Amino acid sequence: NVVTAECLRVAGDDFSDSVMQYVRNKYNLLIGQITAEKLKIAAGSAIPLDEEIDVEVRGRDSLTGLPRRAIISSVDVREALQEPIRKVIGAIKNVLERTPPELAADLVGSGIMMCGGGSLLRGLPELIERETELPTRVAENPMETVARGTCIFLENLELYARFLEGGEDL
């Protein structure tokens, strides 16, 4: 049973959009969604890396309109991802604050299980663990869990109707 939940409208595309905007603002380089996704996967992280990464990206210069290359560092990508990462951590903390004490006590032992593509961002589980002080791990097949969870959600839509309509706790 679901005790409390929060619907957060932040997903992988929001992470990529943040990367696209950052590259545009800092480098005057227009890149597409696919390039931003590749850059996020290649150099994205939630915490500093032991060895930072540089990635060459190609796009269109926003000033001249001509094709151009730029070297984007993992430091830049991490900076670009800060806002959506903060939203995710904020939502996690909001749910934890509304969790009944007896269930919160169970979380101290069992921790947080992450799923979905965002859970694959380097250092995100570690950052969530540091911010919540709860053990945090990634599901065995994080991409499959989203599809399976969506299926369960759709099969039990009547249970979630109140949450969908009013944004309130379950």
XYZ file of N, CA and C in Angstrom:
510
model
N 0.823 -1.191 0.000
C 0.000 0.000 0.000
C 0.863 1.249 0.000
N 0.388 2.278 -0.656
C 1.074 3.564 -0.678
C 0.574 4.386 0.498
N 1.489 4.897 1.309
C 1.129 5.680 2.479
C 1.185 7.173 2.161
N 2.226 7.589 1.480
C 2.354 8.981 1.054
C 3.136 9.010 -0.254
N 2.882 10.026 -1.040
C 3.546 10.137 -2.336
C 3.606 11.594 -2.744
N 4.455 11.864 -3.682
C 4.520 13.200 -4.272
C 4.800 13.020 -5.755
N 4.025 13.715 -6.555
C 4.201 13.656 -8.001
C 5.093 14.817 -8.407
N 6.247 14.491 -8.915
C 7.219 15.502 -9.308
C 7.357 15.479 -10.820
N 7.156 16.596 -11.432
C 7.218 16.676 -12.887
C 8.643 16.975 -13.351
N 9.582 16.153 -12.905
C 10.974 16.249 -13.333
C 11.369 14.865 -13.803
N 11.879 14.802 -15.024
C 12.281 13.507 -15.588
C 13.571 13.696 -16.375
N 13.986 12.639 -17.029
C 15.226 12.668 -17.800
C 15.277 13.786 -18.815
N 14.135 14.088 -19.432
C 14.109 15.178 -20.412
C 14.403 16.522 -19.748
N 13.964 16.701 -18.506
C 14.251 17.944 -17.793
C 15.747 18.071 -17.517
N 16.388 16.960 -17.231
C 17.831 16.956 -17.029
C 18.512 17.356 -18.335
N 18.085 16.759 -19.440
C 18.668 17.085 -20.743
C 18.390 18.528 -21.131
N 17.177 19.009 -20.866
C 16.843 20.404 -21.164
C 17.751 21.361 -20.387
N 18.047 21.028 -19.144
C 18.942 21.864 -18.341
C 20.338 21.901 -18.943
N 20.790 20.765 -19.462
C 22.100 20.706 -20.122
C 22.079 21.560 -21.388
N 21.024 21.447 -22.194
C 20.907 22.238 -23.425
C 20.959 23.736 -23.103
N 20.207 24.155 -22.106
C 20.146 25.572 -21.737
C 21.496 26.072 -21.227
N 22.148 25.264 -20.409
C 23.444 25.646 -19.853
C 24.469 25.823 -20.962
N 24.530 24.876 -21.891
C 25.492 24.950 -22.998
C 25.197 26.180 -23.863
N 23.937 26.449 -24.053
C 23.566 27.647 -24.830
C 24.021 28.919 -24.116
N 23.741 29.005 -22.829
C 24.076 30.211 -22.072
C 25.580 30.409 -21.895
N 26.297 29.348 -21.591
C 27.727 29.486 -21.296
C 28.595 29.492 -22.552
N 28.235 28.678 -23.537
C 29.086 28.498 -24.716
C 28.486 29.080 -26.000
N 27.292 29.668 -25.917
C 26.608 30.167 -27.120
C 26.522 29.078 -28.182
N 26.260 27.873 -27.725
C 26.193 26.729 -28.627
C 24.824 26.071 -28.485
N 24.144 25.918 -29.606
C 22.837 25.266 -29.613
C 23.040 23.783 -29.888
N 22.579 22.958 -28.959
C 22.636 21.513 -29.147
C 21.221 20.970 -29.021
N 20.995 19.812 -29.609
C 19.684 19.196 -29.560
C 19.528 18.260 -28.375
N 18.333 17.724 -28.257
C 17.988 16.819 -27.156
C 18.884 15.576 -27.150
N 19.141 15.016 -28.317
C 19.950 13.794 -28.396
C 21.379 14.073 -27.945
N 21.945 15.189 -28.397
C 23.304 15.550 -27.991
C 23.362 15.811 -26.489
N 22.361 16.509 -25.967
C 22.318 16.792 -24.530
C 22.226 15.492 -23.733
N 21.425 14.546 -24.205
C 21.295 13.242 -23.542
C 22.630 12.502 -23.546
N 23.301 12.497 -24.685
C 24.612 11.837 -24.776
C 25.626 12.500 -23.851
N 25.607 13.826 -23.805
C 26.517 14.566 -22.930
C 26.225 14.250 -21.463
N 24.948 14.195 -21.119
C 24.529 13.875 -19.746
C 25.030 12.482 -19.352
N 24.894 11.529 -20.251
C 25.337 10.160 -19.965
C 26.854 10.080 -19.887
N 27.541 10.742 -20.815
C 28.997 10.664 -20.880
C 29.685 11.408 -19.742
N 29.152 12.566 -19.339
C 29.878 13.409 -18.394
C 29.049 13.866 -17.201
N 27.797 13.447 -17.121
C 26.934 13.903 -16.043
C 27.269 13.280 -14.706
N 27.103 14.069 -13.645
C 27.296 13.560 -12.290
C 26.591 14.486 -11.311
N 26.251 13.950 -10.170
C 25.615 14.736 -9.117
C 26.627 15.241 -8.101
N 27.781 14.602 -8.063
C 28.854 14.988 -7.141
C 30.163 15.031 -7.933
N 31.181 15.721 -7.416
C 32.463 15.769 -8.137
C 33.011 14.356 -8.392
N 33.611 14.209 -9.559
C 34.187 12.926 -9.949
C 35.652 12.857 -9.520
N 36.162 11.648 -9.303
C 37.587 11.487 -9.001
C 38.423 12.048 -10.141
N 38.005 11.761 -11.357
C 38.643 12.329 -12.546
C 37.555 12.962 -13.386
N 37.610 14.277 -13.523
C 36.605 14.963 -14.323
C 36.781 14.595 -15.797
N 35.709 14.707 -16.561
C 35.655 14.245 -17.946
C 35.407 15.443 -18.858
N 36.061 15.444 -20.012
C 35.793 16.428 -21.054
C 35.185 15.709 -22.242
N 34.149 16.301 -22.822
C 33.461 15.705 -23.973
C 33.342 16.763 -25.068
N 33.682 16.374 -26.283
C 33.495 17.282 -27.416
C 32.064 17.158 -27.913
N 31.404 18.290 -28.062
C 30.060 18.298 -28.622
C 30.036 19.217 -29.830
N 29.118 18.926 -30.719
C 28.953 19.731 -31.926
C 27.547 20.295 -31.932
N 27.457 21.507 -32.377
C 26.168 22.163 -32.460
C 26.256 23.361 -33.380
N 25.333 24.287 -33.181
C 25.300 25.495 -34.005
C 25.555 26.695 -33.117
N 26.480 27.532 -33.523
C 26.799 28.745 -32.782
C 25.568 29.640 -32.763
N 25.131 30.051 -31.576
C 23.907 30.842 -31.478
C 24.103 32.275 -31.970
N 25.344 32.724 -32.096
C 25.614 34.079 -32.564
C 25.810 34.139 -34.077
N 26.579 33.183 -34.615
C 26.883 33.210 -36.051
C 25.963 32.316 -36.874
N 25.338 31.343 -36.218
C 24.496 30.389 -36.934
C 25.285 29.296 -37.625
N 26.594 29.289 -37.450
C 27.449 28.302 -38.115
C 27.714 27.104 -37.205
N 27.962 25.943 -37.820
C 28.314 24.756 -37.012
C 29.622 25.009 -36.259
N 29.692 24.450 -35.054
C 30.875 24.639 -34.220
C 30.997 23.497 -33.222
N 32.202 23.300 -32.728
C 32.475 22.309 -31.677
C 32.834 23.037 -30.391
N 32.628 22.351 -29.281
C 33.068 22.872 -27.983
C 33.406 21.687 -27.091
N 34.320 21.920 -26.180
C 34.655 20.913 -25.171
C 33.886 21.292 -23.906
N 33.047 20.366 -23.463
C 32.225 20.578 -22.268
C 32.742 19.631 -21.187
N 32.961 20.160 -20.013
C 33.496 19.343 -18.921
C 32.373 18.769 -18.064
N 32.720 17.733 -17.329
C 31.758 17.154 -16.389
C 31.397 18.159 -15.300
N 32.284 19.104 -15.010
C 31.978 20.161 -14.044
C 30.820 21.002 -14.580
N 30.876 21.343 -15.876
C 29.794 22.100 -16.501
C 28.481 21.317 -16.468
N 28.530 20.051 -16.813
C 27.305 19.243 -16.858
C 26.718 19.120 -15.456
N 27.571 18.928 -14.458
C 27.095 18.849 -13.069
C 26.410 20.159 -12.673
N 27.003 21.275 -13.039
C 26.398 22.580 -12.756
C 25.041 22.706 -13.441
N 24.969 22.254 -14.673
C 23.714 22.315 -15.434
C 22.610 21.494 -14.773
N 22.980 20.405 -14.113
C 22.006 19.475 -13.537
C 21.578 19.833 -12.120
N 22.156 20.865 -11.532
C 21.881 21.177 -10.128
C 20.412 21.457 -9.843
N 19.751 22.222 -10.691
C 18.355 22.561 -10.409
C 17.446 21.335 -10.413
N 17.456 20.494 -11.460
C 16.588 19.310 -11.387
C 16.984 18.344 -10.274
N 18.259 18.248 -9.971
C 18.693 17.374 -8.866
C 18.121 17.899 -7.546
N 18.185 19.200 -7.328
C 17.638 19.793 -6.093
C 16.135 19.555 -5.990
N 15.422 19.607 -7.125
C 13.980 19.342 -7.112
C 13.704 17.906 -6.683
N 14.484 16.967 -7.200
C 14.301 15.554 -6.843
C 14.573 15.351 -5.357
N 15.662 15.890 -4.869
C 16.000 15.730 -3.452
C 14.957 16.413 -2.572
N 14.476 17.568 -2.998
C 13.421 18.259 -2.245
C 12.156 17.428 -2.153
N 11.776 16.781 -3.255
C 10.578 15.934 -3.247
C 10.767 14.734 -2.327
N 11.951 14.139 -2.358
C 12.238 12.996 -1.476
C 12.100 13.434 -0.012
N 12.674 14.566 0.316
C 12.589 15.062 1.701
C 11.149 15.377 2.101
N 10.368 15.944 1.174
C 8.957 16.226 1.469
C 8.197 14.949 1.808
N 8.422 13.903 1.034
C 7.746 12.627 1.295
C 8.206 12.054 2.635
N 9.503 12.120 2.898
C 10.019 11.593 4.169
C 9.430 12.352 5.363
N 9.243 13.653 5.222
C 8.677 14.459 6.314
C 7.224 14.096 6.598
N 6.514 13.610 5.583
C 5.108 13.233 5.758
C 4.932 11.747 6.077
N 6.008 11.015 6.115
C 5.929 9.580 6.389
C 5.657 9.352 7.873
N 4.680 8.497 8.200
C 4.401 8.207 9.613
C 5.653 7.689 10.335
N 5.809 8.044 11.607
C 7.027 7.700 12.351
C 7.389 6.219 12.324
N 6.383 5.330 12.419
C 6.704 3.893 12.447
C 7.289 3.425 11.114
N 6.834 4.001 10.017
C 7.400 3.661 8.710
C 8.753 4.330 8.505
N 8.889 5.554 8.996
C 10.169 6.256 8.901
C 11.255 5.460 9.620
N 10.898 4.868 10.741
C 11.865 4.049 11.484
C 12.316 2.857 10.646
N 11.405 2.253 9.881
C 11.772 1.138 8.999
C 12.752 1.578 7.917
N 12.612 2.809 7.458
C 13.491 3.313 6.403
C 14.940 3.434 6.854
N 15.147 3.623 8.147
C 16.509 3.717 8.658
C 17.269 2.430 8.340
N 16.574 1.293 8.402
C 17.211 0.015 8.078
C 17.149 -0.329 6.605
N 15.973 -0.152 5.993
C 15.805 -0.595 4.607
C 16.278 0.448 3.597
N 16.174 1.712 3.910
C 16.670 2.770 3.045
C 15.778 3.074 1.865
N 16.360 3.757 0.904
C 15.681 4.217 -0.301
C 16.136 3.374 -1.481
N 15.171 2.938 -2.282
C 15.475 2.195 -3.508
C 15.165 3.115 -4.681
N 16.164 3.383 -5.501
C 15.986 4.260 -6.658
C 15.715 3.438 -7.908
N 14.896 3.996 -8.794
C 14.635 3.347 -10.073
C 14.535 4.406 -11.153
N 14.495 3.979 -12.390
C 14.414 4.896 -13.514
C 15.787 5.317 -13.991
N 15.802 5.916 -15.161
C 17.059 6.322 -15.769
C 17.836 7.335 -14.957
N 17.139 8.235 -14.272
C 17.824 9.236 -13.461
C 18.678 8.632 -12.363
N 18.307 7.446 -11.896
C 19.076 6.794 -10.835
C 20.464 6.371 -11.320
N 20.650 6.360 -12.638
C 21.941 5.972 -13.212
C 22.925 7.137 -13.293
N 22.482 8.342 -12.945
C 23.378 9.494 -12.954
C 24.457 9.286 -11.897
N 25.704 9.383 -12.322
C 26.827 9.166 -11.401
C 26.667 10.011 -10.134
N 26.805 9.358 -8.995
C 26.816 10.059 -7.721
C 25.461 10.449 -7.159
N 24.381 10.259 -7.913
C 23.072 10.658 -7.395
C 22.665 9.837 -6.172
N 22.830 8.514 -6.196
C 22.490 7.757 -4.972
C 23.299 8.223 -3.757
N 24.577 8.513 -3.957
C 25.424 8.968 -2.861
C 24.957 10.327 -2.336
N 24.571 11.217 -3.247
C 24.097 12.537 -2.836
C 22.783 12.423 -2.061
N 21.876 11.586 -2.543
C 20.601 11.387 -1.835
C 20.853 10.785 -0.460
N 21.764 9.840 -0.385
C 22.101 9.237 0.910
C 22.656 10.294 1.865
N 23.513 11.143 1.358
C 24.105 12.200 2.193
C 23.029 13.202 2.645
N 22.125 13.561 1.740
C 21.092 14.561 2.047
C 20.002 14.018 2.983
N 19.690 12.730 2.881
C 18.598 12.151 3.689
C 19.100 11.377 4.901
N 20.379 11.041 4.902
C 20.980 10.204 5.941
C 20.335 8.824 5.996
N 19.884 8.353 4.832
C 19.305 7.010 4.707
C 20.097 6.220 3.674
N 20.281 4.911 3.911
C 20.956 4.105 2.889
C 20.177 4.203 1.570
N 20.893 4.383 0.482
C 20.249 4.556 -0.820
C 20.939 3.654 -1.827
N 20.122 2.915 -2.574
C 20.688 2.019 -3.587
C 19.820 2.063 -4.832
N 20.383 1.554 -5.920
C 19.700 1.551 -7.214
C 19.138 0.152 -7.465
N 17.915 0.103 -7.972
C 17.278 -1.178 -8.307
C 18.128 -1.943 -9.316
N 17.977 -3.255 -9.300
C 18.776 -4.114 -10.185
C 18.596 -3.742 -11.658
N 17.384 -3.545 -12.096
C 17.092 -3.127 -13.469
C 16.280 -1.842 -13.410
N 16.938 -0.706 -13.165
C 16.190 0.523 -12.890
C 15.280 0.970 -14.035
N 15.638 0.682 -15.263
C 14.792 1.093 -16.386
C 13.525 0.230 -16.468
N 13.642 -1.043 -16.148
C 12.481 -1.941 -16.162
C 11.487 -1.598 -15.056
N 11.990 -1.135 -13.925
C 11.101 -0.870 -12.792
C 10.088 0.219 -13.118
N 10.486 1.184 -13.923
C 9.556 2.249 -14.296
C 8.410 1.675 -15.121
N 8.736 0.835 -16.097
C 7.698 0.226 -16.936
C 6.787 -0.668 -16.101
N 7.372 -1.475 -15.208
C 6.556 -2.351 -14.369
C 5.685 -1.547 -13.412
N 6.241 -0.479 -12.838
C 5.468 0.362 -11.933
C 4.330 1.080 -12.641
N 4.584 1.519 -13.861
C 3.530 2.162 -14.651
C 2.404 1.189 -14.926
N 2.744 -0.035 -15.221
C 1.734 -1.072 -15.473
C 0.880 -1.292 -14.221
N 1.512 -1.412 -13.073
C 0.782 -1.599 -11.812
C -0.117 -0.391 -11.547
N 0.414 0.803 -11.773
C -0.350 2.035 -11.582
C -1.601 2.028 -12.453
N -1.438 1.699 -13.730
C -2.572 1.707 -14.655
C -3.599 0.631 -14.315
N -3.128 -0.513 -13.825
C -4.044 -1.588 -13.440
C -4.841 -1.232 -12.185
N -4.356 -0.269 -11.406
C -5.011 0.122 -10.153
C -5.359 1.606 -10.151
N -5.724 2.111 -11.288
C -5.974 3.535 -11.458
C -7.007 4.084 -10.472
N -8.015 3.284 -10.159
C -9.048 3.765 -9.240
C -8.474 4.067 -7.854
N -7.415 3.374 -7.465
C -6.790 3.625 -6.162
C -6.039 4.964 -6.142
N -5.604 5.409 -7.317
C -4.772 6.602 -7.404
C -5.523 7.826 -7.926
N -6.795 7.703 -8.205
C -7.564 8.797 -8.804
C -7.511 10.062 -7.944
N -7.653 9.923 -6.655
C -7.641 11.082 -5.750
C -6.301 11.804 -5.829
N -5.230 11.055 -5.906
C -3.888 11.617 -6.005
C -3.717 12.357 -7.328
N -4.209 11.781 -8.402
C -4.080 12.392 -9.723
C -4.882 13.677 -9.839
N -6.063 13.699 -9.262
C -6.948 14.851 -9.394
C -6.511 16.026 -8.532
N -6.223 15.758 -7.279
C -5.976 16.859 -6.363
C -4.540 17.048 -5.927
N -3.652 16.144 -6.321
C -2.271 16.258 -5.906
C -2.070 16.009 -4.425
N -3.055 15.389 -3.765
C -2.943 15.165 -2.332
C -2.298 13.808 -2.047
N -1.976 13.600 -0.778
C -1.390 12.328 -0.360
C -2.395 11.210 -0.545
N -1.874 10.024 -0.720
C -2.732 8.837 -0.857
C -3.165 8.349 0.500
